[in-house]
Short mmCIF file of C-alpha atoms in Angstrom, two decimals:
data_model
loop_
_atom_site.label_atom_id
_atom_site.label_comp_id
_atom_site.label_asym_id
_atom_site.label_seq_id
_atom_site.Cartn_x
_atom_site.Cartn_y
_atom_site.Cartn_z
CA MET A 1 89.48 31.79 26.98
CA THR A 2 90.82 29.55 24.17
CA GLU A 3 94.57 29.17 23.62
CA VAL A 4 94.37 31.03 20.30
CA SER A 5 92.53 34.01 21.78
CA ALA A 6 94.94 34.09 24.75
CA ILE A 7 97.89 34.30 22.34
CA SER A 8 96.08 37.00 20.35
CA THR A 9 95.45 39.03 23.53
CA ASN A 10 99.13 38.73 24.53
CA ILE A 11 100.22 39.93 21.09
CA GLN A 12 97.88 42.93 21.39
CA ARG A 13 99.35 43.79 24.80
CA TRP A 14 102.90 43.66 23.45
CA GLN A 15 101.87 45.82 20.50
CA SER A 16 100.35 48.42 22.85
CA ALA A 17 103.50 48.41 25.00
CA ALA A 18 105.71 48.74 21.92
CA ALA A 19 103.61 51.68 20.65
CA LEU A 20 103.94 53.43 24.02
CA LEU A 21 107.70 52.81 24.12
CA ALA A 22 108.06 54.16 20.58
CA MET A 23 106.19 57.32 21.57
CA VAL A 24 108.43 57.87 24.62
CA LEU A 25 111.56 57.30 22.51
CA ALA A 26 110.34 59.76 19.87
CA TRP A 27 109.65 62.31 22.62
CA GLN A 28 113.14 61.83 24.06
CA VAL A 29 114.78 62.21 20.63
CA ALA A 30 112.72 65.34 19.85
CA ALA A 31 113.59 66.85 23.24
CA SER A 32 117.29 66.13 22.72
CA VAL A 33 117.19 67.78 19.32
CA ALA A 34 115.26 70.82 20.60
CA ALA A 35 117.50 71.15 23.67
CA ASP A 36 115.14 73.72 25.17
CA ARG A 37 113.99 73.91 28.81
CA LEU A 38 110.45 74.55 27.51
CA PHE A 39 110.47 71.12 25.88
CA PRO A 40 111.89 68.65 28.44
CA GLY A 41 112.34 64.99 27.59
CA PRO A 42 110.71 62.07 29.41
CA VAL A 43 113.81 61.31 31.45
CA GLN A 44 113.83 64.84 32.90
CA VAL A 45 110.07 64.77 33.52
CA VAL A 46 110.24 61.42 35.32
CA SER A 47 113.16 62.68 37.39
CA VAL A 48 111.09 65.75 38.44
CA LEU A 49 108.12 63.49 39.17
CA LEU A 50 110.21 61.19 41.40
CA ASN A 51 111.75 64.18 43.17
CA GLU A 52 108.29 65.65 43.86
CA ALA A 53 107.09 62.26 45.08
CA VAL A 54 110.04 61.89 47.47
CA ARG A 55 109.50 65.42 48.85
CA GLY A 56 105.87 64.51 49.47
CA GLU A 57 104.56 67.47 47.46
CA LEU A 58 103.14 65.35 44.68
CA LEU A 59 101.17 63.02 46.91
CA TYR A 60 99.88 65.90 49.03
CA HIS A 61 98.50 67.90 46.10
CA LEU A 62 97.38 64.79 44.24
CA GLY A 63 95.53 63.57 47.32
CA ILE A 64 93.74 66.88 47.79
CA SER A 65 92.66 67.01 44.14
CA LEU A 66 91.47 63.40 44.24
CA ALA A 67 89.47 64.07 47.40
CA ARG A 68 87.78 67.00 45.65
CA VAL A 69 87.08 64.85 42.59
CA ALA A 70 85.61 62.12 44.79
CA ALA A 71 83.41 64.53 46.77
CA SER A 72 82.14 66.36 43.67
CA LEU A 73 81.55 63.22 41.64
CA GLY A 74 79.92 61.42 44.56
CA ALA A 75 77.54 64.30 45.25
CA ALA A 76 76.78 64.75 41.55
CA ILE A 77 75.98 61.06 41.11
CA LEU A 78 73.78 60.91 44.21
CA ILE A 79 71.77 64.02 43.34
CA GLY A 80 71.85 63.48 39.58
CA ALA A 81 70.77 59.86 39.85
CA ALA A 82 67.77 60.75 42.02
CA LEU A 83 66.73 63.55 39.64
CA GLY A 84 67.43 61.43 36.56
CA TYR A 85 65.38 58.56 37.94
CA ALA A 86 62.48 60.91 38.66
CA ALA A 87 62.73 62.40 35.17
CA GLY A 88 62.84 58.95 33.58
CA ARG A 89 59.83 57.67 35.49
CA SER A 90 57.62 60.77 35.50
CA ARG A 91 56.81 62.80 32.42
CA ARG A 92 55.82 65.75 34.58
CA ALA A 93 59.17 65.71 36.43
CA ASP A 94 60.95 65.47 33.10
CA ILE A 95 59.08 68.49 31.72
CA TRP A 96 59.92 70.55 34.83
CA MET A 97 63.57 69.59 34.80
CA ARG A 98 64.28 69.75 31.08
CA PRO A 99 64.94 73.54 30.74
CA TRP A 100 67.21 73.54 33.81
CA ILE A 101 69.14 70.57 32.52
CA VAL A 102 69.59 72.09 29.06
CA LEU A 103 70.71 75.37 30.62
CA LEU A 104 73.21 73.74 32.98
CA LEU A 105 74.47 71.33 30.30
CA ASN A 106 75.41 74.23 28.09
CA MET A 107 76.76 76.51 30.82
CA PRO A 108 80.57 76.72 30.54
CA ALA A 109 82.22 75.26 33.64
CA LEU A 110 84.31 78.41 33.96
CA ILE A 111 81.22 80.59 34.49
CA THR A 112 79.78 78.29 37.17
CA VAL A 113 83.09 78.16 39.02
CA ILE A 114 83.59 81.93 38.92
CA LEU A 115 80.03 82.69 40.03
CA ILE A 116 80.11 80.23 42.92
CA TYR A 117 83.50 81.56 44.07
CA ILE A 118 82.10 85.10 44.00
CA TRP A 119 78.96 84.15 45.90
CA LEU A 120 80.43 81.70 48.41
CA GLY A 121 84.06 82.72 48.61
CA LEU A 122 87.25 80.85 47.72
CA ALA A 123 86.60 77.75 49.80
CA ASP A 124 86.56 74.01 49.30
CA THR A 125 82.79 73.83 49.68
CA ALA A 126 82.42 76.37 46.88
CA LEU A 127 84.73 74.34 44.66
CA VAL A 128 82.88 71.09 45.34
CA LEU A 129 79.51 72.78 44.79
CA ALA A 130 80.62 74.34 41.50
CA VAL A 131 82.01 71.07 40.15
CA THR A 132 78.96 69.16 41.36
CA LEU A 133 76.63 71.61 39.62
CA ASN A 134 78.60 71.17 36.43
CA LYS A 135 78.38 67.41 36.55
CA ILE A 136 74.77 66.92 37.72
CA PRO A 137 73.12 67.54 34.32
CA ASN A 138 75.26 64.85 32.65
CA VAL A 139 74.28 62.35 35.33
CA VAL A 140 70.60 63.30 35.03
CA VAL A 141 70.60 62.82 31.27
CA THR A 142 72.27 59.39 31.44
CA ILE A 143 70.22 58.01 34.34
CA ARG A 144 66.98 59.43 32.86
CA GLU A 145 67.71 57.37 29.75
CA GLY A 146 68.15 54.23 31.85
CA ALA A 147 65.12 54.87 34.06
CA GLY A 148 62.95 55.37 30.99
CA ARG A 149 63.93 51.94 29.74
CA LEU A 150 63.23 49.93 32.90
CA ASP A 151 61.56 46.64 32.07
CA LYS A 152 57.84 46.89 32.83
CA ASP A 153 57.41 43.12 32.82
CA LEU A 154 60.01 42.66 35.56
CA ALA A 155 58.41 45.40 37.65
CA GLU A 156 55.03 43.66 37.30
CA MET A 157 56.57 40.36 38.35
CA ALA A 158 58.23 41.97 41.37
CA GLU A 159 54.98 43.63 42.42
CA LEU A 160 53.05 40.40 42.01
CA TYR A 161 55.54 38.59 44.26
CA ARG A 162 55.43 41.51 46.68
CA PHE A 163 59.10 42.40 46.68
CA SER A 164 59.91 44.90 49.42
CA ARG A 165 60.93 48.37 48.26
CA ALA A 166 64.53 47.58 49.16
CA ALA A 167 64.45 44.31 47.18
CA MET A 168 62.80 46.07 44.24
CA LEU A 169 65.54 48.70 44.23
CA ARG A 170 68.41 46.30 44.76
CA TYR A 171 67.38 43.39 42.56
CA VAL A 172 65.14 44.94 39.90
CA VAL A 173 65.93 48.62 39.39
CA LEU A 174 69.64 49.07 40.15
CA PRO A 175 70.87 46.11 38.06
CA GLN A 176 69.08 47.60 35.05
CA LEU A 177 70.65 50.98 35.75
CA ALA A 178 74.14 49.53 36.36
CA PRO A 179 75.40 50.05 32.77
CA PHE A 180 74.17 53.65 32.91
CA PHE A 181 75.91 54.22 36.25
CA LEU A 182 79.13 52.85 34.77
CA VAL A 183 78.89 55.27 31.85
CA THR A 184 78.22 58.08 34.32
CA LEU A 185 81.19 57.12 36.47
CA ARG A 186 83.57 56.90 33.52
CA ASN A 187 82.47 60.10 31.83
CA GLY A 188 82.11 61.76 35.21
CA LEU A 189 85.65 60.98 36.25
CA ALA A 190 87.04 62.36 32.99
CA LEU A 191 84.97 65.54 33.20
CA THR A 192 85.19 66.12 36.95
CA TRP A 193 88.95 66.06 37.33
CA LYS A 194 89.32 68.58 34.50
CA ILE A 195 86.89 70.97 36.18
CA VAL A 196 88.46 70.40 39.61
CA LEU A 197 91.85 71.37 38.21
CA LEU A 198 90.36 74.48 36.63
CA ALA A 199 88.64 75.46 39.90
CA GLU A 200 91.86 74.88 41.87
CA LEU A 201 93.77 77.02 39.41
CA LEU A 202 91.25 79.83 39.81
CA GLY A 203 90.67 79.90 43.52
CA ARG A 204 92.52 77.42 45.73
CA SER A 205 95.93 77.39 47.33
CA ASN A 206 96.60 73.68 47.02
CA GLY A 207 95.85 70.75 44.72
CA VAL A 208 97.24 69.83 41.33
CA GLY A 209 95.44 72.74 39.63
CA PHE A 210 97.10 75.22 42.00
CA GLN A 211 100.53 73.64 41.40
CA LEU A 212 100.03 73.85 37.65
CA GLN A 213 99.29 77.55 37.99
CA VAL A 214 102.49 78.10 39.99
CA TYR A 215 104.59 76.23 37.44
CA PHE A 216 102.80 78.06 34.62
CA GLN A 217 103.95 81.37 36.15
CA ASN A 218 107.51 80.06 36.03
CA PHE A 219 107.15 78.42 32.61
CA ASP A 220 108.31 75.22 34.32
CA VAL A 221 107.18 72.72 31.71
CA ALA A 222 108.92 69.74 33.36
CA HIS A 223 106.86 70.15 36.53
CA ILE A 224 103.66 70.78 34.55
CA LEU A 225 104.20 67.54 32.61
CA ALA A 226 105.18 65.65 35.78
CA TYR A 227 101.87 66.56 37.43
CA ALA A 228 99.92 65.86 34.25
CA ILE A 229 101.49 62.42 33.94
CA SER A 230 100.94 61.60 37.60
CA PHE A 231 97.27 62.48 37.31
CA GLY A 232 97.00 60.41 34.16
CA VAL A 233 98.57 57.45 35.95
CA VAL A 234 96.10 57.79 38.83
CA MET A 235 93.16 57.90 36.41
CA LEU A 236 94.45 54.79 34.63
CA ALA A 237 94.82 53.07 38.02
CA ILE A 238 91.21 53.98 38.86
CA GLU A 239 90.02 52.70 35.46
CA TYR A 240 91.82 49.36 35.64
CA GLY A 241 91.91 48.91 39.40
CA LEU A 242 88.35 49.99 40.17
CA LEU A 243 86.06 50.53 37.19
CA VAL A 244 86.99 47.51 35.08
CA PRO A 245 86.68 45.03 38.01
CA LEU A 246 83.45 46.75 39.06
CA GLU A 247 82.09 46.44 35.53
CA ARG A 248 83.15 42.79 35.38
CA ARG A 249 81.38 42.08 38.65
CA LEU A 250 78.19 43.98 37.82
CA LEU A 251 77.85 42.45 34.37
CA GLU A 252 79.07 38.97 35.32
CA TRP A 253 75.68 37.45 34.48
CA ARG A 254 76.05 38.41 30.81
CA ARG A 255 79.07 36.16 30.31
CA MET B 1 29.22 23.98 47.75
CA ALA B 2 32.44 25.92 47.98
CA THR B 3 32.47 29.56 49.01
CA LEU B 4 32.42 31.92 46.07
CA MET B 5 35.61 33.82 46.02
CA LEU B 6 36.98 35.39 42.87
CA ARG B 7 34.57 37.67 41.03
CA ILE B 8 35.66 39.06 37.70
CA ARG B 9 33.51 41.76 36.14
CA ILE B 10 34.91 43.43 33.05
CA GLU B 11 32.60 45.99 31.51
CA GLU B 12 35.15 46.91 28.89
CA LYS B 13 38.82 46.47 28.17
CA THR B 14 40.39 48.05 25.11
CA PHE B 15 43.83 48.28 23.55
CA PRO B 16 45.14 50.89 21.11
CA GLY B 17 44.54 49.65 17.56
CA ASP B 18 46.51 50.26 14.38
CA ASP B 19 44.41 53.19 13.13
CA ASP B 20 43.67 55.41 16.15
CA GLN B 21 40.68 53.16 16.89
CA ARG B 22 40.77 51.27 20.15
CA ARG B 23 40.38 47.53 19.88
CA THR B 24 37.88 46.05 22.33
CA ILE B 25 39.23 42.90 23.96
CA PHE B 26 36.49 42.31 26.53
CA ARG B 27 32.97 43.63 26.83
CA ALA B 28 30.56 42.60 29.57
CA LEU B 29 32.59 39.61 30.66
CA SER B 30 31.57 38.11 33.95
CA LEU B 31 33.20 35.17 35.66
CA ASP B 32 32.99 33.77 39.19
CA ILE B 33 35.50 31.22 40.39
CA ALA B 34 35.01 29.32 43.61
CA ASP B 35 37.64 28.91 46.25
CA GLY B 36 40.01 26.11 45.31
CA GLN B 37 38.54 25.67 41.86
CA VAL B 38 40.85 24.91 38.93
CA CYS B 39 39.51 26.78 35.97
CA VAL B 40 40.95 26.07 32.54
CA LEU B 41 40.82 28.90 30.01
CA THR B 42 41.11 28.07 26.37
CA GLY B 43 40.43 29.74 23.06
CA ALA B 44 42.12 30.94 19.91
CA SER B 45 45.41 32.81 20.11
CA GLY B 46 44.97 36.54 20.67
CA VAL B 47 41.46 36.22 22.07
CA GLY B 48 42.52 37.75 25.40
CA LYS B 49 43.36 34.82 27.68
CA SER B 50 46.68 36.29 28.84
CA THR B 51 45.11 39.73 29.22
CA LEU B 52 42.47 38.17 31.45
CA LEU B 53 45.20 36.61 33.63
CA SER B 54 46.95 39.96 33.77
CA ILE B 55 43.74 41.65 34.91
CA VAL B 56 43.11 38.98 37.52
CA SER B 57 46.68 39.28 38.83
CA GLY B 58 46.20 43.02 39.32
CA ALA B 59 49.04 43.93 36.96
CA ASP B 60 46.61 45.37 34.42
CA SER B 61 44.25 47.84 36.00
CA GLU B 62 43.39 49.80 32.87
CA PHE B 63 39.88 48.46 32.30
CA ARG B 64 36.34 49.29 33.30
CA GLY B 65 35.08 46.85 35.84
CA SER B 66 36.36 45.13 38.93
CA VAL B 67 38.04 42.05 40.28
CA SER B 68 37.16 41.20 43.85
CA GLY B 69 38.10 38.39 46.18
CA ARG B 70 41.64 38.19 44.84
CA ALA B 71 43.40 35.94 47.36
CA ARG B 72 47.06 36.28 48.23
CA PRO B 73 49.75 35.19 47.82
CA ILE B 74 49.51 34.99 44.06
CA GLY B 75 51.75 32.69 42.05
CA MET B 76 51.93 33.38 38.35
CA LEU B 77 53.60 31.79 35.40
CA PHE B 78 53.71 34.52 32.78
CA GLN B 79 53.82 33.98 29.04
CA THR B 80 57.56 34.67 29.22
CA PRO B 81 59.53 33.49 32.30
CA ARG B 82 60.26 37.01 33.59
CA LEU B 83 63.33 35.92 35.52
CA LEU B 84 65.82 38.49 36.75
CA PRO B 85 68.73 37.79 34.38
CA TRP B 86 71.39 39.02 36.83
CA LEU B 87 70.38 36.51 39.51
CA THR B 88 70.90 32.77 39.55
CA ALA B 89 67.97 30.38 39.19
CA LEU B 90 68.07 29.80 42.95
CA ARG B 91 68.02 33.50 43.84
CA ASN B 92 65.15 34.07 41.43
CA VAL B 93 63.04 31.61 43.39
CA GLU B 94 64.36 32.69 46.82
CA LEU B 95 63.37 36.31 46.26
CA ALA B 96 59.72 35.35 45.93
CA ILE B 97 59.80 33.57 49.30
CA PRO B 98 61.82 35.75 51.68
CA GLY B 99 62.43 33.93 54.92
CA HIS B 100 61.97 30.50 53.32
CA ALA B 101 65.09 30.39 51.18
CA PRO B 102 65.82 26.66 51.75
CA ASP B 103 62.53 25.81 50.04
CA ALA B 104 63.78 27.37 46.80
CA ALA B 105 66.26 24.56 46.15
CA ARG B 106 63.56 22.00 46.89
CA TRP B 107 61.22 23.57 44.33
CA LEU B 108 63.96 23.74 41.73
CA ALA B 109 64.62 20.05 42.30
CA ALA B 110 60.89 19.39 41.98
CA VAL B 111 60.86 20.95 38.50
CA GLY B 112 63.90 18.86 37.54
CA LEU B 113 66.53 21.57 37.84
CA LYS B 114 68.72 20.11 40.57
CA GLY B 115 72.30 21.03 39.70
CA HIS B 116 71.24 24.21 37.89
CA GLU B 117 70.71 26.32 41.01
CA GLN B 118 73.69 28.57 40.32
CA ASP B 119 73.03 29.00 36.60
CA TYR B 120 72.05 32.42 35.33
CA PRO B 121 68.87 32.49 33.22
CA GLN B 122 70.93 33.28 30.11
CA ARG B 123 72.54 29.85 30.41
CA LEU B 124 69.23 28.06 30.70
CA SER B 125 67.18 26.87 27.75
CA GLY B 126 63.72 28.40 27.24
CA GLY B 127 62.09 25.33 28.76
CA MET B 128 64.40 25.37 31.78
CA ALA B 129 63.77 29.07 32.39
CA ARG B 130 60.06 28.35 32.23
CA ARG B 131 60.47 25.64 34.85
CA VAL B 132 62.32 28.08 37.15
CA ALA B 133 59.36 30.43 36.76
CA LEU B 134 56.97 27.57 37.56
CA ALA B 135 59.06 26.70 40.66
CA ARG B 136 58.79 30.34 41.73
CA ALA B 137 55.03 30.38 41.20
CA LEU B 138 54.52 27.22 43.27
CA ALA B 139 57.10 28.11 45.93
CA VAL B 140 55.00 30.98 47.24
CA GLU B 141 52.29 28.44 48.15
CA PRO B 142 49.78 30.53 46.27
CA ALA B 143 46.17 31.02 47.26
CA LEU B 144 45.62 32.14 43.69
CA LEU B 145 47.62 30.49 40.92
CA LEU B 146 47.68 31.92 37.40
CA LEU B 147 49.33 29.76 34.78
CA ASP B 148 49.76 30.98 31.22
CA GLU B 149 50.53 28.06 28.92
CA PRO B 150 52.69 26.26 31.48
CA PHE B 151 53.79 23.54 29.07
CA ALA B 152 54.62 25.71 26.07
CA SER B 153 58.20 25.28 24.80
CA LEU B 154 58.72 22.15 26.90
CA ASP B 155 59.59 18.85 25.29
CA GLU B 156 56.99 16.14 25.78
CA ALA B 157 58.85 14.28 28.54
CA THR B 158 59.38 17.49 30.53
CA ALA B 159 55.83 18.63 29.91
CA GLN B 160 54.60 15.30 31.28
CA ALA B 161 56.82 15.69 34.34
CA MET B 162 55.41 19.18 34.89
CA ARG B 163 51.85 17.92 34.53
CA ASN B 164 52.61 15.31 37.19
CA LEU B 165 54.17 17.96 39.41
CA LEU B 166 51.07 20.14 39.16
CA ARG B 167 48.84 17.14 39.76
CA ASP B 168 50.83 16.14 42.88
CA SER B 169 50.92 19.71 44.08
CA PHE B 170 47.15 20.09 43.64
CA ALA B 171 46.56 16.78 45.43
CA LYS B 172 48.21 18.28 48.53
CA ARG B 173 46.91 21.79 48.24
CA ARG B 174 44.46 23.19 45.75
CA PRO B 175 44.74 26.91 45.18
CA THR B 176 42.17 28.76 43.14
CA THR B 177 43.67 28.40 39.71
CA LEU B 178 43.24 29.98 36.31
CA LEU B 179 45.10 27.87 33.78
CA VAL B 180 45.49 28.95 30.17
CA THR B 181 46.22 25.95 28.00
CA HIS B 182 45.32 24.23 24.77
CA ASP B 183 46.09 20.89 26.37
CA LEU B 184 42.52 19.87 27.03
CA ALA B 185 43.41 16.27 27.84
CA PHE B 186 45.46 17.48 30.77
CA ALA B 187 42.90 20.13 31.61
CA SER B 188 40.24 17.47 31.89
CA SER B 189 42.37 15.45 34.30
CA LEU B 190 43.19 18.36 36.56
CA GLY B 191 40.58 21.05 36.09
CA ASP B 192 37.16 21.48 37.58
CA ARG B 193 35.92 23.58 34.76
CA VAL B 194 36.82 24.51 31.21
CA ILE B 195 35.98 27.93 29.84
CA VAL B 196 36.18 28.54 26.12
CA LEU B 197 36.64 32.13 24.97
CA GLU B 198 35.80 33.43 21.54
CA GLY B 199 36.04 36.91 20.17
CA PRO B 200 36.90 39.67 19.80
CA PRO B 201 35.57 41.01 22.00
CA ALA B 202 36.11 37.89 24.05
CA ARG B 203 33.05 36.21 25.43
CA ILE B 204 32.52 32.91 27.15
CA VAL B 205 31.04 30.52 24.61
CA ARG B 206 31.40 27.36 26.66
CA ASP B 207 31.56 26.95 30.41
CA VAL B 208 32.01 23.27 30.98
CA ALA B 209 32.02 21.59 34.36
CA ILE B 210 34.26 18.57 34.55
CA SER B 211 33.00 15.77 36.69
CA ARG B 212 35.61 14.42 39.08
CA ARG B 213 37.38 11.22 38.19
CA ASP B 214 35.10 8.24 37.98
CA ASP B 215 35.97 4.75 39.12
CA ALA B 216 37.78 3.98 35.90
CA GLY B 217 40.08 6.90 36.59
CA SER B 218 39.06 8.86 33.51
CA ALA B 219 37.54 12.30 33.53
CA ARG B 220 34.34 13.25 31.79
CA PHE B 221 33.19 16.54 30.42
CA LYS B 222 29.71 17.57 31.33
CA LEU B 223 28.24 20.44 29.40
CA GLY B 224 26.30 22.76 31.59
CA SER B 225 26.55 25.45 34.17
CA PRO B 226 29.83 26.25 35.90
CA ALA B 227 30.93 23.86 38.60
CA GLN B 228 30.99 25.97 41.73
#
């Protein structure tokens, strides 16, 4: 990085921080003016958040929700990637899958969650299955796109040099699908945690979604915002602590 | 007389044309290449030389006819380098020779790329990438070597070095080779036979045996039947 671009990046960071600070200040001023318990300021929300963290409630419910997100997203990516790859490589598979994918893509998450709860009961497996079913079509569509664009020349080269199946997958196929997996992970994370919260609200007795429901009953906006912020912070941590480094590593060769 | 080995019989090979009509690239093409023979293919651009290499390699199987006696391993220098862009030059060569990874660095050095082992293909010039692909093709110690314009996009000094490398390599071990080139001077010094294609559809219009080097060290063309 040149000195000029480093300075420019630093300025951008300060500008972003200043914008965030301005927003928080505006929120605090508006809350002070409103002076209503339904519109708490940031200081009150952070105080609730810290209190919940100290009591252990926040981490407990956050941990449960994150585990559900991880299980649902992991299963959806595994199954969706296999189906998407098949659809991208085989026209027949694509034709067979297309109506199902269109149907599931357009099915409201709420309906899937309710139906699975009715059929399987209010259990964690039902929640994970419902969220996974909601996410699979998105993964299929993205990976199908990538699989359809695999470089034929590279495949020919690999076959000529008799790459093993494992080497073909690891060194030829997966690197080409890496950008599509990254898109899937990013979009998947955003979509999955929203559906997990909805499913928890509807049919579980723990997790952030359940807590939100409890605080909704009490019109406890400070707690609702505290949980919302904490989840947002975790998602940002995953983005910058996991996805950005992963992206940098996977796409290192482009630099 | 060497044992006959590679038999190419193409009854017909077509490609989709511009106007729903299929374009015939080959019709009734027959070619036998003896074990260890270096066969130089030449002809106008677009006549089907690269397609013929692709058919011989087994990558293109959409034709009527057969290719038998295809020896393995096959080393091939494609028209484009076909390197895996997410792997370094060294890994690109290593992957073709699992279990013999240390040889990869030696082959890269042989094509003049010592010091570039850890470079990604994107950082290499077109000529350097081509040399990595040549190193990969030779590293497998091919029984069948297919070279598509090996000296294209190389500067003259590098091209000369590559010619010398091929010559040295062939002096030690002579795989059955199909070499597409317009460099007939080199072809005459290395090849056993020059085949001139004309078309479409491509047909063999000249099949020239090259007599081995005479005492003066120069090669001579001898018009006639294939040297087998």
